[in-house]
Coordinates of C-alpha atoms in Angstrom, one line a residue:
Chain D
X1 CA -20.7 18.8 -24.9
X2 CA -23.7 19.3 -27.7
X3 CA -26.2 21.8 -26.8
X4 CA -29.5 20.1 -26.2
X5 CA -33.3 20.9 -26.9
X6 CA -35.2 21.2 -23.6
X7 CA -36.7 17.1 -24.9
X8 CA -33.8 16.3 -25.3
X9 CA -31.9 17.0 -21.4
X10 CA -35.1 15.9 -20.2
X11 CA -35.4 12.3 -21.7
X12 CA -32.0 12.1 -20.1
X13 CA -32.6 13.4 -17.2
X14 CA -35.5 11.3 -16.8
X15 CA -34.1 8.2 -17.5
X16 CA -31.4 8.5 -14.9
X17 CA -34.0 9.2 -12.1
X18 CA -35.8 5.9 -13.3
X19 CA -33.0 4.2 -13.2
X20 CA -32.6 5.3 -9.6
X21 CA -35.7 4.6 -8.4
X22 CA -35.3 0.9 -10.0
X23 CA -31.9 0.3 -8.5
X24 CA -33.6 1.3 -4.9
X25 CA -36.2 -0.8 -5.5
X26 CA -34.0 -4.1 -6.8
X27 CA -31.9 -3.4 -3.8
X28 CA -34.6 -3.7 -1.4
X29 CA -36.0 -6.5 -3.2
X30 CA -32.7 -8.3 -3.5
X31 CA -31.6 -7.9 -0.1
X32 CA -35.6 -8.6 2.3
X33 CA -35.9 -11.7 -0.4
X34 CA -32.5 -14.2 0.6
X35 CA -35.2 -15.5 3.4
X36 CA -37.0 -17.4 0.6
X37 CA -34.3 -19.2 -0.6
X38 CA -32.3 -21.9 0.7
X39 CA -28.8 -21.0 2.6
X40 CA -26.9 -22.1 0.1
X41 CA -28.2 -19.3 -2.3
X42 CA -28.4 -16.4 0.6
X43 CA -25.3 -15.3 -1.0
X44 CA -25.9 -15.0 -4.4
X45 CA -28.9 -12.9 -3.6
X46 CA -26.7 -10.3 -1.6
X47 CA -24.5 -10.1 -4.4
X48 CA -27.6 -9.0 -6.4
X49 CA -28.6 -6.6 -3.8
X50 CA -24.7 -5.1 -3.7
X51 CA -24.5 -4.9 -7.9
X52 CA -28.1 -2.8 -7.9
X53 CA -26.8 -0.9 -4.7
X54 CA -23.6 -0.2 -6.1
X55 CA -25.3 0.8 -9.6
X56 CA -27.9 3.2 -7.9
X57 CA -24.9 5.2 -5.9
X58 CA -23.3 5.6 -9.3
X59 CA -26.8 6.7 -11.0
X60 CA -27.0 9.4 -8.4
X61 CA -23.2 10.7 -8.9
X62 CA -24.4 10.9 -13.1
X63 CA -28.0 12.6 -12.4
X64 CA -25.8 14.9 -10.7
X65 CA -22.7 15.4 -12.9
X66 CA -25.8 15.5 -15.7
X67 CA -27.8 18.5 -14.2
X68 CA -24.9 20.6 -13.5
X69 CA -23.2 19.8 -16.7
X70 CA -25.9 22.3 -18.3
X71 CA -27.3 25.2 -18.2
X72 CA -30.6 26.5 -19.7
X73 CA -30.6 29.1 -21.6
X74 CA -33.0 30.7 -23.8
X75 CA -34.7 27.3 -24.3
X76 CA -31.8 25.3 -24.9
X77 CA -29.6 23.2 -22.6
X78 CA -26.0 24.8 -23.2
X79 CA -23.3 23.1 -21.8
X80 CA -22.3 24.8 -18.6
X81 CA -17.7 24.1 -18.4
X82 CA -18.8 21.4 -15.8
X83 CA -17.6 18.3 -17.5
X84 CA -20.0 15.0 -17.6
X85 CA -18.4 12.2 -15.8
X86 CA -18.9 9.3 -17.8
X87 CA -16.2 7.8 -15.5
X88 CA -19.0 6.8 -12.8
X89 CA -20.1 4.4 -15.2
X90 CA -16.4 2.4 -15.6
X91 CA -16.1 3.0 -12.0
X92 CA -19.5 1.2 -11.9
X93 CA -18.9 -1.8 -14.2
X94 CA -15.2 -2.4 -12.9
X95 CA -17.4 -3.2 -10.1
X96 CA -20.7 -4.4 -10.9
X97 CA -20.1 -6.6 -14.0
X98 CA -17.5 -9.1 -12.2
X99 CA -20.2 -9.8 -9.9
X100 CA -22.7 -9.8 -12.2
X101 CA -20.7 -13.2 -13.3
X102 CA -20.4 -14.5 -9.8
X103 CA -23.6 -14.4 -9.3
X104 CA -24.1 -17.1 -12.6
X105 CA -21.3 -19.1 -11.4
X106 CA -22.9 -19.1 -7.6
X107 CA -26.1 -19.9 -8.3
X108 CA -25.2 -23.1 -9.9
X109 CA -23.9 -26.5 -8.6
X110 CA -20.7 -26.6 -9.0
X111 CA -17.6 -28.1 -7.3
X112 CA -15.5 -26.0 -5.1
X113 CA -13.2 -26.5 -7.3
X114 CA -14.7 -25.7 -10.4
X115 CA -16.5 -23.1 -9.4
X116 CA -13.3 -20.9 -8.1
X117 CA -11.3 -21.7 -11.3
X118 CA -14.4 -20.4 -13.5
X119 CA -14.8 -17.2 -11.3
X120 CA -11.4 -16.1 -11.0
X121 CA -10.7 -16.3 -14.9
X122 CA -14.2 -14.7 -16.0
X123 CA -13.5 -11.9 -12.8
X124 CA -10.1 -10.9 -14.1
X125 CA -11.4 -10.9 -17.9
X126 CA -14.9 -8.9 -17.2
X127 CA -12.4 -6.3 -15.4
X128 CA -10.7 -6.0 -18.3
X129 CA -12.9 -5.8 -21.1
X130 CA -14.3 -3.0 -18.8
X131 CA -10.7 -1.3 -18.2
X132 CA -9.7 -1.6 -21.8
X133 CA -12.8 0.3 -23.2
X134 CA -12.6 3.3 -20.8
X135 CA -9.4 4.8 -22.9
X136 CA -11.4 4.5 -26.0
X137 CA -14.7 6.5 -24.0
X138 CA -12.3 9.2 -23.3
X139 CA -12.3 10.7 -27.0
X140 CA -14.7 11.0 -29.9
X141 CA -12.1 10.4 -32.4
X142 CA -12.8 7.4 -35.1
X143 CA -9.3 5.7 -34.6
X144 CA -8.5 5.1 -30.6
X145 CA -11.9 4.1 -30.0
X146 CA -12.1 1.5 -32.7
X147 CA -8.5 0.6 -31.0
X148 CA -9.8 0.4 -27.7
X149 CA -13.2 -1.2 -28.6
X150 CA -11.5 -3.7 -30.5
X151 CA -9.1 -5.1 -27.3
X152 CA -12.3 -4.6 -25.2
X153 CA -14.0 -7.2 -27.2
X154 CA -10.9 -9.9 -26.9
X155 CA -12.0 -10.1 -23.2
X156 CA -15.5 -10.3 -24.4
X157 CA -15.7 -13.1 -26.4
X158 CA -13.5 -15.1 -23.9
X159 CA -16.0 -14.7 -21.8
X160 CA -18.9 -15.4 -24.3
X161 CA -16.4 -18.8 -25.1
X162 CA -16.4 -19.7 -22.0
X163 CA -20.1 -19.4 -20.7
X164 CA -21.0 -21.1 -23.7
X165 CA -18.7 -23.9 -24.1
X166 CA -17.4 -24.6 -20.7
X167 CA -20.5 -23.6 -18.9
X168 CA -22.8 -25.6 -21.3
X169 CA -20.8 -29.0 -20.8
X170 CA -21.3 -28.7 -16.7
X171 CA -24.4 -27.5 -17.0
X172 CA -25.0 -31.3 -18.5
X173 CA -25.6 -32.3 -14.6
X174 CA -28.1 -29.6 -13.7
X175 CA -31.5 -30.9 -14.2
X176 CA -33.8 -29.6 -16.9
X177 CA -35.9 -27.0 -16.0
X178 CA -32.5 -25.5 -14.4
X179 CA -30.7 -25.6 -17.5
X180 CA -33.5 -24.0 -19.2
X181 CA -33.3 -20.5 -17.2
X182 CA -29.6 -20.7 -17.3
X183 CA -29.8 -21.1 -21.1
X184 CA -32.2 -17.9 -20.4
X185 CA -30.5 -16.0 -18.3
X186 CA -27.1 -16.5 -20.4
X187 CA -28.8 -14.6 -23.8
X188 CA -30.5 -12.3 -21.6
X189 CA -26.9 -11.2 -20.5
X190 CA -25.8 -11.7 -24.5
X191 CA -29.0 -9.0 -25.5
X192 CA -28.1 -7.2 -22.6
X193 CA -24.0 -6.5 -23.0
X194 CA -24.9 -6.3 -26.8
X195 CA -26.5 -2.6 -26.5
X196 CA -23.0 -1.5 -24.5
X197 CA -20.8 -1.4 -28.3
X198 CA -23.7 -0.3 -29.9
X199 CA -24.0 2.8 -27.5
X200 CA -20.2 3.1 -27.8
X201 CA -20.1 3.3 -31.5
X202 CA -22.6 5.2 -31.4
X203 CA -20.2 8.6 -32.2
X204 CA -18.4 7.1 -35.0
X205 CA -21.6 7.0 -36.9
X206 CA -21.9 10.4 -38.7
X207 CA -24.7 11.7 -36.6
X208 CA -25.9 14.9 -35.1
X209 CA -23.4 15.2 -31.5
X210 CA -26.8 15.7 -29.8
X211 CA -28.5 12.8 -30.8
X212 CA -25.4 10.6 -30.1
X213 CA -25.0 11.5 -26.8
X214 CA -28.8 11.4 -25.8
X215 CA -28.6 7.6 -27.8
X216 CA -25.4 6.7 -25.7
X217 CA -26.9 7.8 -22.0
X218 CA -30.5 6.3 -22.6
X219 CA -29.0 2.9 -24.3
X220 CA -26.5 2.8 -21.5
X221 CA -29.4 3.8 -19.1
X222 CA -31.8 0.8 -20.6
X223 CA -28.9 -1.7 -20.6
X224 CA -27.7 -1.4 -17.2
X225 CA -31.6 -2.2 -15.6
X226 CA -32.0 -5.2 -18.1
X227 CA -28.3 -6.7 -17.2
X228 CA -28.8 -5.8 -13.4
X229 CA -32.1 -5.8 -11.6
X230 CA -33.9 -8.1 -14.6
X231 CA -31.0 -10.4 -14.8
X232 CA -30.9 -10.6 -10.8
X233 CA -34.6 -11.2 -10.9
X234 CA -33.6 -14.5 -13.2
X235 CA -31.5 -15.4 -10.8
X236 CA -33.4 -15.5 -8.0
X237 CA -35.8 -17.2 -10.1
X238 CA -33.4 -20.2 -10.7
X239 CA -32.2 -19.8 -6.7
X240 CA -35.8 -20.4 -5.6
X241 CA -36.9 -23.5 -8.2
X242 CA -33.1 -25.0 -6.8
X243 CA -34.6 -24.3 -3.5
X244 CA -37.9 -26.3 -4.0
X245 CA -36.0 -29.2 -5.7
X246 CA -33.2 -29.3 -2.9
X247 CA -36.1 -29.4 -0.2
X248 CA -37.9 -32.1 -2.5
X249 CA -34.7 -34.1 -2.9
X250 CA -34.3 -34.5 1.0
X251 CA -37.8 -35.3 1.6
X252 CA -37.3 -38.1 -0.5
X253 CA -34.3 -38.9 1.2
X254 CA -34.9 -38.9 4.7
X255 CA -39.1 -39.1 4.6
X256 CA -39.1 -40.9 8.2
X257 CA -37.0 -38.3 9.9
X258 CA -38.9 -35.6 8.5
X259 CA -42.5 -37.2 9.7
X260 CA -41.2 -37.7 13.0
X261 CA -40.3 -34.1 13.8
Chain E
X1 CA -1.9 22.4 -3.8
X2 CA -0.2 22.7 -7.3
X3 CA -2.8 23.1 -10.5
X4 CA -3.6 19.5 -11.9
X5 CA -4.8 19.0 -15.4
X6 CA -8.3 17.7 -15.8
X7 CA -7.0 14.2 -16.2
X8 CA -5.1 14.2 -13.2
X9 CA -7.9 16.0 -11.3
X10 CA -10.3 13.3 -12.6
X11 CA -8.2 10.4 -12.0
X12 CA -8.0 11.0 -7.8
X13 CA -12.0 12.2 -7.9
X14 CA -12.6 9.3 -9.4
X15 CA -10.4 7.4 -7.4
X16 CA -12.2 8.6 -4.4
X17 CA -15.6 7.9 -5.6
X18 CA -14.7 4.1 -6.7
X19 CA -13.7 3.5 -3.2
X20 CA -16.8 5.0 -1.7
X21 CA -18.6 2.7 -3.7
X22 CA -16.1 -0.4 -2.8
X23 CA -16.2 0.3 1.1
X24 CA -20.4 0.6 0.8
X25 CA -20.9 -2.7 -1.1
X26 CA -17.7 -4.4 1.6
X27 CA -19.9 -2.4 4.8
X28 CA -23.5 -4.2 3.8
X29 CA -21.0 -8.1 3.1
X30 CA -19.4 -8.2 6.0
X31 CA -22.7 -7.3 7.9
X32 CA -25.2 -9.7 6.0
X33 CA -22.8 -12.6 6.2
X34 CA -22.5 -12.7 9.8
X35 CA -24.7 -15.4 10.1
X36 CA -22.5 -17.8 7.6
X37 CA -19.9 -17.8 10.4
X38 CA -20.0 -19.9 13.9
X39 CA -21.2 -17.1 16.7
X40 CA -17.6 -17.3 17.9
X41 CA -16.8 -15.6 14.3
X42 CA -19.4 -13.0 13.7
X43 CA -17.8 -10.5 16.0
X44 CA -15.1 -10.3 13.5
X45 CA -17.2 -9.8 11.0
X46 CA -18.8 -7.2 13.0
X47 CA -15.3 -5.7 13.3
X48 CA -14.5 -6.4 9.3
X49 CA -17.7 -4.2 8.7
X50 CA -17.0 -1.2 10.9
X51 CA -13.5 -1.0 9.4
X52 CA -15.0 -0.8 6.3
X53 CA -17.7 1.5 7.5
X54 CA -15.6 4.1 9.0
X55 CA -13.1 4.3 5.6
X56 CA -16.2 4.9 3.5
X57 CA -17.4 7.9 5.9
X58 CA -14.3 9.4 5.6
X59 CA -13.8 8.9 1.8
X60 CA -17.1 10.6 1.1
X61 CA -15.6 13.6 3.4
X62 CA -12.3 13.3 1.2
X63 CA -14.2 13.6 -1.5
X64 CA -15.9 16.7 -1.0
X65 CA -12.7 18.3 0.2
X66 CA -11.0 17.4 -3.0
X67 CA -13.9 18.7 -5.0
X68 CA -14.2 21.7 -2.6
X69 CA -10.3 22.5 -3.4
X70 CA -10.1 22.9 -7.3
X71 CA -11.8 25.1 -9.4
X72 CA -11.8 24.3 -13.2
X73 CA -10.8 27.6 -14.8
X74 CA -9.5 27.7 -18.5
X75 CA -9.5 23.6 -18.9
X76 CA -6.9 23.7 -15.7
X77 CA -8.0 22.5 -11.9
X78 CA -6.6 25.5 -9.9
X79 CA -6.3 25.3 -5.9
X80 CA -9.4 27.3 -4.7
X81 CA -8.0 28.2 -1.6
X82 CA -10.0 26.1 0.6
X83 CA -7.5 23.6 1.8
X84 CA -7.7 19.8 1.1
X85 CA -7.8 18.3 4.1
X86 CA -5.6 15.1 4.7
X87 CA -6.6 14.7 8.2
X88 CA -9.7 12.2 7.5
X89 CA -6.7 9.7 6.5
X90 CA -5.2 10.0 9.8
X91 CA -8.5 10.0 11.6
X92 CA -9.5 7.6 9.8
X93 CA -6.1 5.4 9.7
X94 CA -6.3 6.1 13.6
X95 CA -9.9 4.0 13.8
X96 CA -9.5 1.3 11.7
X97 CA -5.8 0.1 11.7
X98 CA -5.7 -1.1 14.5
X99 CA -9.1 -2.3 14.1
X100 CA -7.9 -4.6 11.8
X101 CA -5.3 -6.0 13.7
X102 CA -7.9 -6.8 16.2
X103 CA -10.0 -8.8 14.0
X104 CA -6.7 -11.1 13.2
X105 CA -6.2 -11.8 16.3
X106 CA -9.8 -12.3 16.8
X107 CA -10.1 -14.8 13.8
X108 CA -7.4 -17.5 15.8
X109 CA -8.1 -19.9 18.8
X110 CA -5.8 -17.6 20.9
X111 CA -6.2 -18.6 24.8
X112 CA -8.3 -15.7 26.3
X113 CA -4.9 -14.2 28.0
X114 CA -3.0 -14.5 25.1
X115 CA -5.3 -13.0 22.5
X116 CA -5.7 -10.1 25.3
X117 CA -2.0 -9.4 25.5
X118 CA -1.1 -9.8 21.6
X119 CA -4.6 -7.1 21.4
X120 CA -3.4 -5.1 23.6
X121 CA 0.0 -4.2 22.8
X122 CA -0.9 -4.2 18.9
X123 CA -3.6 -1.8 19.2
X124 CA -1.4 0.8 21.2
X125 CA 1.8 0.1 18.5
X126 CA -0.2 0.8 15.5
X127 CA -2.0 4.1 17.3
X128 CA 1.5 5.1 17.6
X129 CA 2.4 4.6 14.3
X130 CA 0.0 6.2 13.3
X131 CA 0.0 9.1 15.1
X132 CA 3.9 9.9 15.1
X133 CA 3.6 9.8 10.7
X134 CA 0.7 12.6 10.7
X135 CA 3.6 15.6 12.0
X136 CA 5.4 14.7 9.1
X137 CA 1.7 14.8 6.7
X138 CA 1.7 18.1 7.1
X139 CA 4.9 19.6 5.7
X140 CA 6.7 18.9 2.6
X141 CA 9.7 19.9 3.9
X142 CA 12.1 17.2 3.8
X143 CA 13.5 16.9 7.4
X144 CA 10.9 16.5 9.2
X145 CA 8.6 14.0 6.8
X146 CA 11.9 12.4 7.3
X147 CA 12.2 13.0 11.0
X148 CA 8.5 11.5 12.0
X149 CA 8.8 9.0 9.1
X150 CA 11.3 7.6 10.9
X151 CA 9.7 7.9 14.3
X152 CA 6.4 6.1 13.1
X153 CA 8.6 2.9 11.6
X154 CA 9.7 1.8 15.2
X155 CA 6.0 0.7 16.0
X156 CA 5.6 -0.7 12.1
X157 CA 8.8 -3.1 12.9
X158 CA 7.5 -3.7 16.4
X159 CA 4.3 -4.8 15.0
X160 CA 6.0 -7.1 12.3
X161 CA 8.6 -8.3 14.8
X162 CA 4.8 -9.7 17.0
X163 CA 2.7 -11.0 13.7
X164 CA 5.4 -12.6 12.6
X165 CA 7.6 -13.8 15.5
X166 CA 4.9 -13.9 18.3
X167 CA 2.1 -15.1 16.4
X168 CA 4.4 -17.5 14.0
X169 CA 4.8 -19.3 17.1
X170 CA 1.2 -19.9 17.9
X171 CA 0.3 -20.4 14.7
X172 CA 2.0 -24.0 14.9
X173 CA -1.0 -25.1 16.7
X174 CA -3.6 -24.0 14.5
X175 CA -4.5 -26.6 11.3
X176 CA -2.4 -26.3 7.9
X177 CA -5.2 -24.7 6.2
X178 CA -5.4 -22.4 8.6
X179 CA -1.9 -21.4 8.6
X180 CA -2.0 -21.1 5.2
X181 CA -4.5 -18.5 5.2
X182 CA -3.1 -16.6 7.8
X183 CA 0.5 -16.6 6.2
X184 CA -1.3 -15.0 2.9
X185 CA -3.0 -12.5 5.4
X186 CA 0.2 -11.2 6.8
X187 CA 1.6 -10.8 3.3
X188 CA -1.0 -9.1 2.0
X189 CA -1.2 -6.7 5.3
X190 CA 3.1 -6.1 4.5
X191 CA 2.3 -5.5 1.1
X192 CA -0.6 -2.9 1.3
X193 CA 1.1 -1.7 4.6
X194 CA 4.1 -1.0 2.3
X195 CA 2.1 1.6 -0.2
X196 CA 1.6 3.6 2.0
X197 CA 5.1 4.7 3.1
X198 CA 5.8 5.1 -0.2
X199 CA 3.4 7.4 -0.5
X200 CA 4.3 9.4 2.1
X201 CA 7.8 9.8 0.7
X202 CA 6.4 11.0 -2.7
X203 CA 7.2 14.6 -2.0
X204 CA 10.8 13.9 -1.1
X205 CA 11.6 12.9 -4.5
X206 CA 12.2 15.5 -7.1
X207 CA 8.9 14.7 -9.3
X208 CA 6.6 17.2 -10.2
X209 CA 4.2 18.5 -7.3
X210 CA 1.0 17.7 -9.3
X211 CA 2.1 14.5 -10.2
X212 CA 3.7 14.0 -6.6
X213 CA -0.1 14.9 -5.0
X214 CA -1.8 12.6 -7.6
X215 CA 0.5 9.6 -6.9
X216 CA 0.1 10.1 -3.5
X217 CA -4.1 10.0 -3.1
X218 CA -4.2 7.5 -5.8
X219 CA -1.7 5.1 -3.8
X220 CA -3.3 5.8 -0.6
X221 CA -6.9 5.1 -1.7
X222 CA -5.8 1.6 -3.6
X223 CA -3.7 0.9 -0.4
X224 CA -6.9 1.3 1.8
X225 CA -8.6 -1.1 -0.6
X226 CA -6.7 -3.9 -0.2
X227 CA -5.5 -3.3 3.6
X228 CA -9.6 -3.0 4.4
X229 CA -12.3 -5.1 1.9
X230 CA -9.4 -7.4 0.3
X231 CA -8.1 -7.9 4.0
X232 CA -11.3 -8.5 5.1
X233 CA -12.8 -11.3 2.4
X234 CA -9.4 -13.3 3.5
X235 CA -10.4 -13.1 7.0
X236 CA -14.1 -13.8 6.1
X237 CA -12.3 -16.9 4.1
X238 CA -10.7 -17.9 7.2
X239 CA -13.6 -18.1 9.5
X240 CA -15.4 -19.8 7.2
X241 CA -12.8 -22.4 7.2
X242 CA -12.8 -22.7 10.4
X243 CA -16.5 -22.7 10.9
X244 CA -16.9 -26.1 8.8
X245 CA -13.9 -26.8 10.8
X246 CA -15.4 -26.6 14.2
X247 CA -18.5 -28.2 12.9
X248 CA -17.0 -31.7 11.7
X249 CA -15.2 -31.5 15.2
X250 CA -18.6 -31.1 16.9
X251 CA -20.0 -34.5 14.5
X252 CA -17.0 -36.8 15.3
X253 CA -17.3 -35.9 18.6
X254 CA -20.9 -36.5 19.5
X255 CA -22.0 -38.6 16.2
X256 CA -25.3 -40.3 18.5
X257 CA -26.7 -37.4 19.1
X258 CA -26.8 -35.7 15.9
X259 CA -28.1 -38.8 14.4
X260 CA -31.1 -38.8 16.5
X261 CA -31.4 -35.1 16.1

C-alpha cells in the first residue's frame, strides 16, 4: 500500500461514504416503489432493491477495511499492516452483476422460455468474467493481470454478443418507445462496465502507486452508482411506461367491463 | 487453530462475508415475495425467510469470531488465543435444519394428519442429528469424531429412508411437474447434506491442519448456501407452480362466475 497525502485518503474516503449513502437511498427507493408498477414487474424492482442493498453492505465492509488500512502520520496516510480488501468488491459483483442482467432480461416480454435460456447463459458468463478477473486483482505485476484480464473479457464480449444480437432481434416485438430505453439502458451498462478495465489497467500504466490506487477506488466507486442505482432507475423507468401501456392495452380490450365496475 | 497464510486467512473471511451478503439479499426475497404465492404458500415462504434469517445472524457472529482469532503478525495469521467458536454452526444448524424440512413438507398437499406426522418425526430426527455430530465438533481426535459421526448418521438415514420412501409414495398423487420439482429438491438437499460430512471428517485425514481448518469453513459455508437460499428459490419455484396451479383449477371449476366478475 502507497502512502497517501491527507487529499488524497480523503477523496477516497469520501467517495465510499457517498456511495453508501446512495446505495441506502436506491434501496429504499427500489424497494417502497414496486407499488407503482404493475405485478408483473414487482420483481424486477426487488431485484434492484437487493443489487443496491447488497452493494451498500459491501461499501461499508471497504469504508472500513479503507480507514483502518492507514494510519496518519505526520501528515501523510502511511499504510497501517492492515491489508485493503479489495475482495468485497468480487464478492460484490459475483453477486450483484448477475442480477444486474436479470433485471434486463425481466423487465422485458419475453417467453418463459426464452427468457430462462437468456438468463441462465448471461448468469453463468457475468459470474465468470467476474471470477476470472479476481486472480489478475490479486497482483500488480504486468503479466498475470494482462492474463487474467484477457479471459475476463472472453465472458464479456459473449455477453456484449448476446445483448446485442440476440437481444436486439426479440426486442423487434417490444413497441417503440420500449425499445428506445432498452437501446438506452443497454449502452448505459456498455459506458458503465467500460470504466471497470480501465480502473483495472490502471497499474500497468507507469504511474505514481498513489495515484493508481486513488484512480482505481474512485473509478470503481463512480462505476458501481452508474451501473447500479442509475441503471435500476432506467429500469424502473421502462417497468412503469410497460405498466401504463399494459393498463392501456386492457382498457381497450375489455372497455365495457371496465365501465361497469 | 494452526497459523494460516494471508491467503488462506482471506479466502474463509471472505467466505464468511459473501454469505452474509447471500443470506441478507435471500432474508428480504423470500419476505417480499410472499404475496406472489397463494395464502396457502406464503407460510413457507415465511419459513424460507427465517431459515435464511437465522444463518445470516450467525454468520455475522462467525465472522467476528474468525476475525477475533487471528492476528496478522510478520505477513502470517497467528491464533490470537481467543478461540474460534464453531458453536454458531450447531446453533445455528439446530434452528434451521429442521426448519427446512418443515417447509418441504409444507410446500405439498399433505392431508392435515399426514403432513403433522411426517413434521413431526422429521423435526425430532434432524435435531438429533444434529445434536449427536457437535460432541464429535469439538475434538480432533479421531475416535470420537468417529464415535458421534457415526451416532449422528442413524437420524441422516432415518430421514432419507422418510423423504424418499414415505414421501415417494405420496408424491404419486401430486402432478408431474410437481414431482419433478420435488425429486430435484431432494437431490439437491442429499447433495449439499453430503458436504457437510465431508467436512467434518477433514481432520481425520492426514492433510495439513491449516489447510484441514480452511477446507472445512469454506465447505461448510458453500454447503449452507445451497442447503438454505438455493433450497429455498426451488421451493419458492414450486409454490409458484402450484399457485398457477390451483388458480386454473379454481377457473375450470367455476368459469360463470369469474366471467361475470
Amino acid at each position: 500500500m502507497p502512502t497517501l497525502s491527507i487529499g488524497q485518503f480523503d477523496l477516497v474516503y469520501n467517495s465510499f461514504s457517498l456511495v453508501i449513502a446512495v446505495m441506502g437511498a436506491a434501496f429504499l427507493f427500489f424497494l417502497l416503489s414496486r407499488s407503482t408498477v404493475a405485478p408483473a414487474y414487482q420483481r424486477v424492482l426487488l431485484v434492484s432493491a437487493l443489487v443496491v442493498g447488497i452493494a451498500g453492505y459491501h461499501y461499508l465492509r471497504i469504508f472500513n477495511s479503507w480507514s483502518a488500512g492507514f494510519v496518519l502520520i505526520d501528515g501523510q496516510y502511511v499504510a497501517s499492516g492492515v491489508p485493503f480488501n479489495e475482495a468485497y468488491r468480487y464478492v460484490d459483483w459475483l453477486l450483484t452483476v448477475p442480477l444486474l442482467l436479470v433485471e434486463l432480461i425481466a423487465v422485458l416480454s419475453l417467453g418463459a422460455q426464452r427468457r430462462q435460456s437468456l438468463t441462465l447463459r448471461l448468469v453463468i458468463a457475468s459470474a465468470l468474467m467476474i471470477a476470472l478477473g479476481y486472480p489478475g486483482e490479486l497482483t500488480l505485476a504486468v503479466g498475470p493481470r494482462l492474463f487474467w484480464g484477457t479471459l475476463s473479457t472472453i465472458p464479456f464480449l459473449y455477453i456484449l454478443y448476446v445483448l446485442w444480437r440476440e437481444l436486439g432481434d426479440m426486442l423487434k416485438s417490444e413497441p417503440v418507445r420500449v425499445r428506445v430505453l432498452v437501446r438506452n439502458l443497454r449502452l448505459l451498462l456498455l459506458a458503465s462496465w467500460g470504466v471497470y478495465p480501465i480502473a483495472y489497467l490502471l497499474p500497468l500504466l507507469n504511474i505514481d502507486p498513489a495515484l493508481s490506487l486513488v484512480g482505481r477506488q474512485v473509478g470503481y466507486s463512480l462505476a458501481d452508482v452508474i451501473a447500479k442505482p442509475v441503471y435500476g432507475l432506467l429500469i424502473y423507468g421502462i417497468a412503469r411506461l410497460k405498466t401504463e401501456m399494459d393498463l392501456a392495452q386492457q382498457l381497450r380490450e375489455a372497455p365495457v367491463a371496465v365501465a361497469a365496475d
